[in-house]
Amino acid sequence: MRMYDVIEHKRNGGELSDEEIRFFVDGYSSGEIPDYQASALCMAIYYQGMTERETASLTMDMVRSGDVVDLSGIDGVKVDKHSTGGVGDKTSLAVAPIVASLGVRMAKMSGRGLGHTGGTLDKLESIPGLSCDIDGARFEEIVRTVGVAIVGQTGNLVPADKKLYALRDVTATVDSLPLIASSIMSKKIAAGSDKILLDVKCGSGAFMKTVDDAIALAKSMVSIGEHVGRTTVALITDMGRPLGNCIGNALEVSEAVATLRGEGPRDLTDVCVELAGNLLFLAGRGELDACRLLARGQIANGEGLAKLKEMVAAQGGDASVLDDCASRLVEPRLSRELRATRDGHLFSMDTERCGMASVALGAGRARKEDAIDHSAGIVLAKKTGDSLVEGDLLATLFAADEGLLDEGERVFRDALDIRDEPPAAPPLFHARVSCEGVERTDA
Ligand code: URA
């Protein structure tokens, strides 16, 4: 077989055979197929797409390129949750302990922030002493004893995706539906859980800008999961505005803790309850409505927060800082209050730009190797739909120096569209996608 023929086949709109896909994944992983041929195939896939069978085949070949986590030694159903990425999305920090506090085990591998999106590992590492760099045996032990652990991806998990993702990042082929679906699902399948819940973000801060594109991505990932015997459900949730009011690592941990105390913002609390309810449903804890109530109960009785503290301690962190996040977790930084310069309504927020403003303040990375400032970020006082009077506080920015505040302010102000009229109320939930079909929840 020649790589030239595989590229030509896809370029001309053909359906690749399992053998052709395996030839590509094996050859690219081993270094026999060079970057220029792999990028040509990615571009052909970008334009021609892939069938469900091709996407599933690509996914499973990527899974086979490295190690697979074996959670079979841990009793009970193991569930996993994955967000496609957004701004202010700290749901894992609240959802994982809520679910684990009800005895459902959650073995979660998360990522770091890149670009405008934040990453769960960066958020957790703002807790003094906490490590997400935990070996497989200790990971399994924490999941068995505490019920939940959140760690970084182990060394040799889906190496084909690591290589391919880096290539896509520099060849304008990231936002291809079959390539995103296979990239995410290969990592979820290799991470070993029995049931997978996907939070597919949609809107100006997400990869998928429209509900239709988000549903198409969700359908593809659900079909891959079912194809390999892992029950998979996807919720399409809104990322047309940041989730909650805090953007930035320690600030987001603090907001997740407030949510577990029952004092979180309404939108964040509702998304956490919906995700936790769906995970409990997948784990067989009852009807969906009953599972939502169970999840709310773990916030009201404080058991979700107690479980988060247990997990933090097991991963080496100082859990006592969570009792007083404002003074012990978020370190003092210079701050700047941004105020409305006119009356009106906050008509829309370019959420990607809000994320970029947080990166400009020091909370994220421009390049993978950059250091981050865990205490930098943004606390929003107004969000899409709110009415404004000139002089109202819009947001407070936190950074290490005035230059960073200047740049953060410039990017953030650009993200806001203030008009006389209010926008239509944006829905928080758009759809639920499972093997039974698509249920619209925004109608
Ligand atoms: N997240 C991933 O892991 N892969 C993609 O391709 C896009 C988002």
Short mmCIF file of C-alpha atoms and ligand atoms in Angstrom, two decimals:
data_model
loop_
_atom_site.label_atom_id
_atom_site.label_comp_id
_atom_site.label_asym_id
_atom_site.label_seq_id
_atom_site.Cartn_x
_atom_site.Cartn_y
_atom_site.Cartn_z
CA MET A 1 0.00 0.00 0.00
CA ARG A 2 1.22 3.53 -0.74
CA MET A 3 0.32 6.62 1.31
CA TYR A 4 0.01 8.55 -1.98
CA ASP A 5 -2.93 6.31 -3.00
CA VAL A 6 -4.64 6.67 0.39
CA ILE A 7 -4.47 10.49 0.12
CA GLU A 8 -5.73 10.41 -3.47
CA HIS A 9 -8.60 8.06 -2.55
CA LYS A 10 -9.84 10.45 0.17
CA ARG A 11 -9.15 13.58 -1.89
CA ASN A 12 -11.46 12.19 -4.58
CA GLY A 13 -14.24 11.63 -2.05
CA GLY A 14 -13.79 7.87 -1.58
CA GLU A 15 -14.48 5.87 1.59
CA LEU A 16 -11.24 4.57 3.10
CA SER A 17 -11.08 0.88 3.98
CA ASP A 18 -10.13 -0.28 7.51
CA GLU A 19 -6.79 -1.43 6.06
CA GLU A 20 -6.06 2.00 4.57
CA ILE A 21 -6.86 3.74 7.87
CA ARG A 22 -4.72 1.31 9.86
CA PHE A 23 -1.87 1.72 7.36
CA PHE A 24 -2.01 5.50 7.94
CA VAL A 25 -2.26 5.42 11.77
CA ASP A 26 0.46 2.77 12.19
CA GLY A 27 2.75 4.39 9.65
CA TYR A 28 2.37 7.89 11.07
CA SER A 29 2.84 6.69 14.67
CA SER A 30 6.02 4.81 13.78
CA GLY A 31 7.45 7.72 11.80
CA GLU A 32 7.38 5.88 8.45
CA ILE A 33 4.76 8.27 7.06
CA PRO A 34 6.11 11.85 7.07
CA ASP A 35 4.25 14.93 8.37
CA TYR A 36 3.65 16.30 4.86
CA GLN A 37 1.69 13.22 3.78
CA ALA A 38 -0.23 13.05 7.08
CA SER A 39 -1.19 16.71 6.75
CA ALA A 40 -2.33 16.18 3.17
CA LEU A 41 -4.61 13.37 4.36
CA CYS A 42 -5.95 15.53 7.24
CA MET A 43 -6.79 18.28 4.75
CA ALA A 44 -8.51 15.76 2.44
CA ILE A 45 -10.54 14.53 5.44
CA TYR A 46 -11.31 18.15 6.37
CA TYR A 47 -12.91 18.71 2.95
CA GLN A 48 -14.38 15.26 2.20
CA GLY A 49 -15.40 14.16 5.71
CA MET A 50 -15.59 10.55 6.86
CA THR A 51 -18.41 8.04 7.24
CA GLU A 52 -19.36 6.71 10.69
CA ARG A 53 -17.46 3.50 9.95
CA GLU A 54 -14.32 5.35 8.88
CA THR A 55 -14.45 7.59 11.98
CA ALA A 56 -14.90 4.59 14.31
CA SER A 57 -12.08 2.75 12.58
CA LEU A 58 -9.74 5.77 12.88
CA THR A 59 -10.66 6.08 16.56
CA MET A 60 -9.92 2.45 17.40
CA ASP A 61 -6.63 2.45 15.51
CA MET A 62 -5.61 5.51 17.52
CA VAL A 63 -6.61 3.74 20.78
CA ARG A 64 -4.41 0.77 19.76
CA SER A 65 -1.43 3.06 19.17
CA GLY A 66 -0.66 3.11 22.93
CA ASP A 67 -1.60 1.92 26.42
CA VAL A 68 -5.16 1.40 27.60
CA VAL A 69 -6.11 1.94 31.25
CA ASP A 70 -7.60 -1.18 32.86
CA LEU A 71 -10.14 -0.25 35.56
CA SER A 72 -11.61 -3.75 35.79
CA GLY A 73 -9.99 -4.24 39.22
CA ILE A 74 -12.26 -1.53 40.64
CA ASP A 75 -15.78 -2.65 41.56
CA GLY A 76 -18.89 -1.05 40.11
CA VAL A 77 -19.64 1.11 37.10
CA LYS A 78 -16.89 3.62 36.28
CA VAL A 79 -18.06 6.83 34.61
CA ASP A 80 -16.19 9.59 32.82
CA LYS A 81 -17.12 13.08 31.72
CA HIS A 82 -15.51 15.21 29.04
CA SER A 83 -16.10 18.78 27.96
CA THR A 84 -15.11 19.87 24.46
CA GLY A 85 -13.71 23.04 26.03
CA GLY A 86 -14.88 26.48 26.96
CA VAL A 87 -14.41 29.61 29.07
CA GLY A 88 -15.17 29.52 32.80
CA ASP A 89 -16.00 25.81 32.50
CA LYS A 90 -15.09 24.49 35.95
CA THR A 91 -17.87 21.87 36.03
CA SER A 92 -15.56 18.85 36.49
CA LEU A 93 -14.39 20.24 39.85
CA ALA A 94 -17.94 20.10 41.20
CA VAL A 95 -19.50 17.28 39.17
CA ALA A 96 -16.84 14.62 39.83
CA PRO A 97 -17.08 14.87 43.66
CA ILE A 98 -20.90 15.09 43.60
CA VAL A 99 -21.08 11.82 41.67
CA ALA A 100 -18.36 10.13 43.74
CA SER A 101 -20.05 11.17 46.98
CA LEU A 102 -22.93 8.90 45.92
CA GLY A 103 -20.61 5.93 45.46
CA VAL A 104 -20.21 6.16 41.67
CA ARG A 105 -16.53 5.97 40.80
CA MET A 106 -15.02 8.58 38.56
CA ALA A 107 -11.54 8.02 37.09
CA LYS A 108 -10.90 11.24 35.23
CA MET A 109 -8.04 12.18 32.96
CA SER A 110 -8.05 15.86 32.14
CA GLY A 111 -6.03 18.31 30.11
CA ARG A 112 -4.41 21.72 30.41
CA GLY A 113 -5.72 24.94 28.99
CA LEU A 114 -4.57 25.89 25.53
CA GLY A 115 -5.64 28.88 23.49
CA HIS A 116 -8.71 30.61 24.91
CA THR A 117 -10.01 27.56 26.79
CA GLY A 118 -9.11 26.67 30.36
CA GLY A 119 -7.99 23.23 31.55
CA THR A 120 -8.99 21.33 34.68
CA LEU A 121 -5.38 20.40 35.56
CA ASP A 122 -4.27 24.05 35.66
CA LYS A 123 -7.24 24.90 37.87
CA LEU A 124 -6.58 22.06 40.32
CA GLU A 125 -2.88 22.85 40.51
CA SER A 126 -3.68 26.26 41.98
CA ILE A 127 -4.31 24.31 45.22
CA PRO A 128 -1.01 24.24 47.17
CA GLY A 129 0.69 20.82 47.12
CA LEU A 130 -1.81 19.16 44.79
CA SER A 131 -0.35 17.02 42.02
CA CYS A 132 -2.11 15.71 38.92
CA ASP A 133 1.04 13.87 37.85
CA ILE A 134 0.12 10.56 39.45
CA ASP A 135 1.17 7.10 38.25
CA GLY A 136 -1.37 4.47 37.18
CA ALA A 137 -1.21 2.39 40.38
CA ARG A 138 -1.78 5.37 42.69
CA PHE A 139 -4.54 6.69 40.37
CA GLU A 140 -6.34 3.36 40.66
CA GLU A 141 -5.84 3.30 44.44
CA ILE A 142 -7.35 6.79 44.88
CA VAL A 143 -10.32 5.89 42.67
CA ARG A 144 -10.84 2.70 44.68
CA THR A 145 -10.54 4.29 48.13
CA VAL A 146 -11.80 7.87 47.64
CA GLY A 147 -14.02 7.24 44.62
CA VAL A 148 -12.59 10.01 42.45
CA ALA A 149 -9.25 11.20 41.08
CA ILE A 150 -8.45 13.78 38.42
CA VAL A 151 -5.05 13.32 36.80
CA GLY A 152 -3.12 14.23 33.64
CA GLN A 153 -2.98 11.89 30.69
CA THR A 154 -0.44 9.12 31.34
CA GLY A 155 2.65 8.98 29.14
CA ASN A 156 1.69 6.51 26.46
CA LEU A 157 -2.08 6.99 26.17
CA VAL A 158 -3.07 7.44 22.50
CA PRO A 159 0.34 8.63 21.24
CA ALA A 160 -1.11 8.76 17.70
CA ASP A 161 -3.49 11.53 18.85
CA LYS A 162 -0.69 13.50 20.50
CA LYS A 163 1.25 13.51 17.23
CA LEU A 164 -1.75 14.09 15.00
CA TYR A 165 -3.22 16.84 17.20
CA ALA A 166 0.05 18.77 17.15
CA LEU A 167 0.11 18.45 13.35
CA ARG A 168 -3.54 19.56 13.00
CA ASP A 169 -2.86 22.53 15.22
CA VAL A 170 -0.39 23.95 12.69
CA THR A 171 -2.10 22.86 9.46
CA ALA A 172 -5.55 24.44 9.99
CA THR A 173 -7.22 21.04 10.34
CA VAL A 174 -8.33 21.10 13.99
CA ASP A 175 -11.96 21.94 13.34
CA SER A 176 -12.82 18.90 11.27
CA LEU A 177 -15.70 16.94 12.75
CA PRO A 178 -14.36 13.36 12.22
CA LEU A 179 -10.89 14.41 13.39
CA ILE A 180 -12.24 16.05 16.58
CA ALA A 181 -14.59 13.13 17.27
CA SER A 182 -11.85 10.49 16.86
CA SER A 183 -9.35 12.55 18.88
CA ILE A 184 -11.69 12.95 21.87
CA MET A 185 -13.20 9.47 21.78
CA SER A 186 -9.86 7.69 21.38
CA LYS A 187 -8.72 9.27 24.67
CA LYS A 188 -12.01 8.53 26.46
CA ILE A 189 -12.02 4.90 25.32
CA ALA A 190 -8.34 4.41 26.28
CA ALA A 191 -9.02 5.94 29.73
CA GLY A 192 -11.06 2.84 30.53
CA SER A 193 -14.44 3.95 31.95
CA ASP A 194 -17.62 2.02 31.16
CA LYS A 195 -19.92 4.99 30.56
CA ILE A 196 -19.05 8.33 28.99
CA LEU A 197 -20.85 11.66 29.29
CA LEU A 198 -19.82 14.36 26.81
CA ASP A 199 -20.49 18.04 27.36
CA VAL A 200 -20.37 19.44 23.84
CA LYS A 201 -20.05 23.20 24.10
CA CYS A 202 -21.66 25.39 21.48
CA GLY A 203 -21.39 29.12 20.75
CA SER A 204 -18.82 31.89 20.48
CA GLY A 205 -16.45 30.34 23.06
CA ALA A 206 -16.58 26.80 21.65
CA PHE A 207 -15.09 24.87 18.71
CA MET A 208 -18.63 24.32 17.45
CA LYS A 209 -20.25 27.70 16.85
CA THR A 210 -23.72 26.47 15.87
CA VAL A 211 -26.16 24.05 17.51
CA ASP A 212 -26.37 22.00 14.30
CA ASP A 213 -22.58 21.53 14.19
CA ALA A 214 -22.51 20.64 17.89
CA ILE A 215 -25.28 18.06 17.39
CA ALA A 216 -23.43 16.57 14.41
CA LEU A 217 -20.24 16.24 16.51
CA ALA A 218 -22.21 14.76 19.42
CA LYS A 219 -23.92 12.21 17.15
CA SER A 220 -20.60 11.14 15.74
CA MET A 221 -19.03 10.67 19.20
CA VAL A 222 -22.08 8.85 20.59
CA SER A 223 -22.01 6.51 17.62
CA ILE A 224 -18.28 5.77 18.11
CA GLY A 225 -18.84 5.04 21.83
CA GLU A 226 -21.77 2.72 21.16
CA HIS A 227 -19.84 1.02 18.35
CA VAL A 228 -17.21 -0.12 20.88
CA GLY A 229 -19.64 -0.99 23.67
CA ARG A 230 -19.29 2.13 25.83
CA THR A 231 -22.65 3.76 26.53
CA THR A 232 -22.19 7.40 25.55
CA VAL A 233 -24.49 10.38 26.02
CA ALA A 234 -23.82 13.98 24.99
CA LEU A 235 -25.37 17.18 26.27
CA ILE A 236 -25.13 20.26 24.08
CA THR A 237 -24.65 23.21 26.45
CA ASP A 238 -24.25 26.89 25.81
CA MET A 239 -20.87 28.57 25.48
CA GLY A 240 -22.20 31.78 23.93
CA ARG A 241 -21.24 33.43 27.25
CA PRO A 242 -18.74 32.32 29.89
CA LEU A 243 -20.05 29.76 32.39
CA GLY A 244 -20.38 31.21 35.89
CA ASN A 245 -18.75 34.51 36.78
CA CYS A 246 -15.09 33.57 37.24
CA ILE A 247 -12.46 33.00 34.55
CA GLY A 248 -8.95 32.01 35.70
CA ASN A 249 -7.58 29.06 37.63
CA ALA A 250 -7.75 29.77 41.39
CA LEU A 251 -10.79 31.99 40.84
CA GLU A 252 -12.57 29.08 39.17
CA VAL A 253 -11.68 26.62 41.94
CA SER A 254 -13.11 29.12 44.38
CA GLU A 255 -16.33 29.34 42.33
CA ALA A 256 -16.60 25.54 42.10
CA VAL A 257 -16.28 25.36 45.90
CA ALA A 258 -19.00 28.02 46.27
CA THR A 259 -21.20 25.93 43.95
CA LEU A 260 -20.66 22.84 46.12
CA ARG A 261 -21.73 24.99 49.10
CA GLY A 262 -24.95 25.92 47.30
CA GLU A 263 -23.74 29.49 46.79
CA GLY A 264 -22.67 29.28 43.13
CA PRO A 265 -24.08 31.24 40.19
CA ARG A 266 -27.34 29.86 38.83
CA ASP A 267 -26.06 28.92 35.34
CA LEU A 268 -23.04 27.03 36.67
CA THR A 269 -25.11 25.24 39.33
CA ASP A 270 -27.72 24.18 36.77
CA VAL A 271 -25.11 22.81 34.33
CA CYS A 272 -23.33 20.93 37.17
CA VAL A 273 -26.61 19.38 38.34
CA GLU A 274 -27.55 18.39 34.79
CA LEU A 275 -24.15 16.78 34.15
CA ALA A 276 -24.05 15.02 37.54
CA GLY A 277 -27.67 13.87 37.09
CA ASN A 278 -26.85 12.37 33.69
CA LEU A 279 -23.76 10.60 35.07
CA LEU A 280 -25.82 9.10 37.90
CA PHE A 281 -28.44 8.04 35.34
CA LEU A 282 -25.74 6.37 33.24
CA ALA A 283 -24.52 4.57 36.36
CA GLY A 284 -28.02 3.16 36.86
CA ARG A 285 -29.05 5.22 39.88
CA GLY A 286 -32.62 5.75 38.70
CA GLU A 287 -34.69 7.92 36.38
CA LEU A 288 -33.11 11.14 35.15
CA ASP A 289 -35.31 13.43 37.25
CA ALA A 290 -34.57 11.44 40.39
CA CYS A 291 -30.83 11.58 39.56
CA ARG A 292 -30.98 15.38 39.20
CA LEU A 293 -32.54 15.56 42.67
CA LEU A 294 -29.87 13.26 44.07
CA ALA A 295 -27.20 15.60 42.66
CA ARG A 296 -28.85 18.70 44.16
CA GLY A 297 -29.07 16.87 47.48
CA GLN A 298 -25.28 16.35 47.57
CA ILE A 299 -24.84 20.11 47.27
CA ALA A 300 -27.41 20.83 49.99
CA ASN A 301 -25.97 18.31 52.46
CA GLY A 302 -22.33 19.29 51.87
CA GLU A 303 -21.22 15.78 50.89
CA GLY A 304 -20.06 16.89 47.44
CA LEU A 305 -17.70 19.44 49.00
CA ALA A 306 -16.48 16.91 51.58
CA LYS A 307 -15.63 14.52 48.72
CA LEU A 308 -13.72 17.24 46.84
CA LYS A 309 -11.62 17.87 49.96
CA GLU A 310 -10.95 14.14 50.30
CA MET A 311 -9.77 13.98 46.70
CA VAL A 312 -7.58 17.07 47.08
CA ALA A 313 -5.91 15.58 50.18
CA ALA A 314 -5.38 12.21 48.46
CA GLN A 315 -3.63 14.01 45.59
CA GLY A 316 -1.28 15.76 48.04
CA GLY A 317 -3.11 19.11 48.25
CA ASP A 318 -3.85 21.27 51.28
CA ALA A 319 -7.63 20.82 51.50
CA SER A 320 -7.95 23.38 54.30
CA VAL A 321 -7.47 26.24 51.81
CA LEU A 322 -10.90 25.36 50.38
CA ASP A 323 -12.44 26.57 53.66
CA ASP A 324 -11.28 30.10 52.88
CA CYS A 325 -10.54 30.40 49.15
CA ALA A 326 -10.68 34.21 49.10
CA SER A 327 -7.71 34.65 51.40
CA ARG A 328 -5.86 31.32 51.20
CA LEU A 329 -6.23 30.12 47.60
CA VAL A 330 -6.37 33.22 45.42
CA GLU A 331 -3.13 35.17 45.99
CA PRO A 332 -3.29 38.98 46.03
CA ARG A 333 -2.87 40.57 42.59
CA LEU A 334 -3.28 44.05 41.16
CA SER A 335 -6.89 44.59 40.20
CA ARG A 336 -8.82 46.90 37.90
CA GLU A 337 -12.56 47.53 37.84
CA LEU A 338 -14.09 47.99 34.38
CA ARG A 339 -17.26 50.09 34.29
CA ALA A 340 -19.97 50.64 31.70
CA THR A 341 -19.44 53.79 29.66
CA ARG A 342 -23.12 54.05 28.65
CA ASP A 343 -26.63 52.89 29.55
CA GLY A 344 -28.09 49.90 27.69
CA HIS A 345 -27.95 46.11 27.71
CA LEU A 346 -25.10 43.66 27.45
CA PHE A 347 -26.34 42.27 24.14
CA SER A 348 -23.65 39.63 23.59
CA MET A 349 -20.20 38.54 24.73
CA ASP A 350 -17.59 37.17 22.35
CA THR A 351 -16.69 34.35 24.71
CA GLU A 352 -13.52 33.38 22.87
CA ARG A 353 -12.27 36.94 23.37
CA CYS A 354 -13.22 36.80 27.08
CA GLY A 355 -10.99 33.71 27.30
CA MET A 356 -8.21 35.51 25.41
CA ALA A 357 -8.49 38.43 27.85
CA SER A 358 -7.91 36.02 30.73
CA VAL A 359 -4.89 34.57 28.87
CA ALA A 360 -3.58 38.13 28.35
CA LEU A 361 -3.84 38.71 32.11
CA GLY A 362 -1.55 35.70 32.66
CA ALA A 363 -4.09 32.97 33.42
CA GLY A 364 -3.41 30.93 30.26
CA ARG A 365 -0.65 30.03 27.85
CA ALA A 366 0.16 31.35 24.41
CA ARG A 367 2.48 28.32 23.95
CA LYS A 368 2.41 24.90 25.65
CA GLU A 369 5.62 25.55 27.61
CA ASP A 370 4.56 28.96 29.04
CA ALA A 371 4.13 29.34 32.83
CA ILE A 372 0.76 30.55 34.09
CA ASP A 373 -0.30 32.84 36.91
CA HIS A 374 -2.82 30.79 38.91
CA SER A 375 -4.34 33.87 40.56
CA ALA A 376 -4.84 35.99 37.43
CA GLY A 377 -8.23 36.25 35.74
CA ILE A 378 -11.59 37.93 35.54
CA VAL A 379 -14.63 38.14 37.82
CA LEU A 380 -17.67 39.12 35.77
CA ALA A 381 -20.27 41.40 37.33
CA LYS A 382 -22.53 41.49 34.24
CA LYS A 383 -23.32 38.87 31.64
CA THR A 384 -25.30 38.64 28.42
CA GLY A 385 -28.83 39.96 28.88
CA ASP A 386 -28.09 42.20 31.90
CA SER A 387 -29.21 45.82 31.79
CA LEU A 388 -26.59 48.52 32.37
CA VAL A 389 -26.46 52.04 33.73
CA GLU A 390 -23.39 54.15 32.92
CA GLY A 391 -20.82 53.55 35.68
CA ASP A 392 -22.04 50.03 36.57
CA LEU A 393 -19.30 47.53 37.32
CA LEU A 394 -18.83 45.18 34.34
CA ALA A 395 -15.94 43.08 35.60
CA THR A 396 -12.85 43.10 37.81
CA LEU A 397 -9.55 42.04 36.27
CA PHE A 398 -6.66 40.53 38.27
CA ALA A 399 -3.02 40.38 37.09
CA ALA A 400 0.56 40.73 38.27
CA ASP A 401 1.29 44.13 36.67
CA GLU A 402 -0.30 47.19 35.06
CA GLY A 403 0.88 46.23 31.54
CA LEU A 404 -1.01 42.93 31.75
CA LEU A 405 -4.09 44.75 33.06
CA ASP A 406 -3.91 47.19 30.11
CA GLU A 407 -3.78 44.35 27.58
CA GLY A 408 -6.48 42.34 29.40
CA GLU A 409 -8.77 45.38 29.47
CA ARG A 410 -8.25 46.06 25.77
CA VAL A 411 -9.13 42.49 24.76
CA PHE A 412 -12.03 42.20 27.23
CA ARG A 413 -13.72 45.48 26.25
CA ASP A 414 -13.57 44.35 22.62
CA ALA A 415 -15.54 41.21 23.57
CA LEU A 416 -18.59 43.14 24.74
CA ASP A 417 -21.43 44.30 22.52
CA ILE A 418 -23.55 46.86 24.39
CA ARG A 419 -26.79 47.98 22.74
CA ASP A 420 -29.99 49.81 23.65
CA GLU A 421 -32.18 46.73 23.26
CA PRO A 422 -31.94 43.47 25.27
CA PRO A 423 -31.11 40.19 23.45
CA ALA A 424 -33.46 37.19 23.36
CA ALA A 425 -32.81 35.10 26.50
CA PRO A 426 -30.12 32.57 25.51
CA PRO A 427 -30.87 28.95 26.48
CA LEU A 428 -28.35 27.10 28.67
CA PHE A 429 -29.16 23.65 27.28
CA HIS A 430 -29.68 22.92 23.61
CA ALA A 431 -29.98 19.16 23.21
CA ARG A 432 -29.35 15.69 24.64
CA VAL A 433 -27.93 13.13 22.22
CA SER A 434 -27.93 9.40 22.93
CA CYS A 435 -28.24 6.16 20.97
CA GLU A 436 -31.99 6.79 21.09
CA GLY A 437 -31.66 9.99 19.09
CA VAL A 438 -31.55 13.76 19.52
CA GLU A 439 -33.84 15.43 22.05
CA ARG A 440 -33.94 19.23 21.68
CA THR A 441 -34.06 20.91 25.07
CA ASP A 442 -33.98 24.55 23.94
CA ALA A 443 -37.38 24.71 22.25
N1 URA B 1 -10.20 18.27 22.03
C1 URA B 1 -9.47 17.18 21.68
O1 URA B 1 -9.04 16.39 22.52
N2 URA B 1 -9.25 16.95 20.36
C2 URA B 1 -9.72 17.76 19.39
O2 URA B 1 -9.49 17.49 18.22
C3 URA B 1 -10.45 18.91 19.77
C4 URA B 1 -10.69 19.12 21.11
#
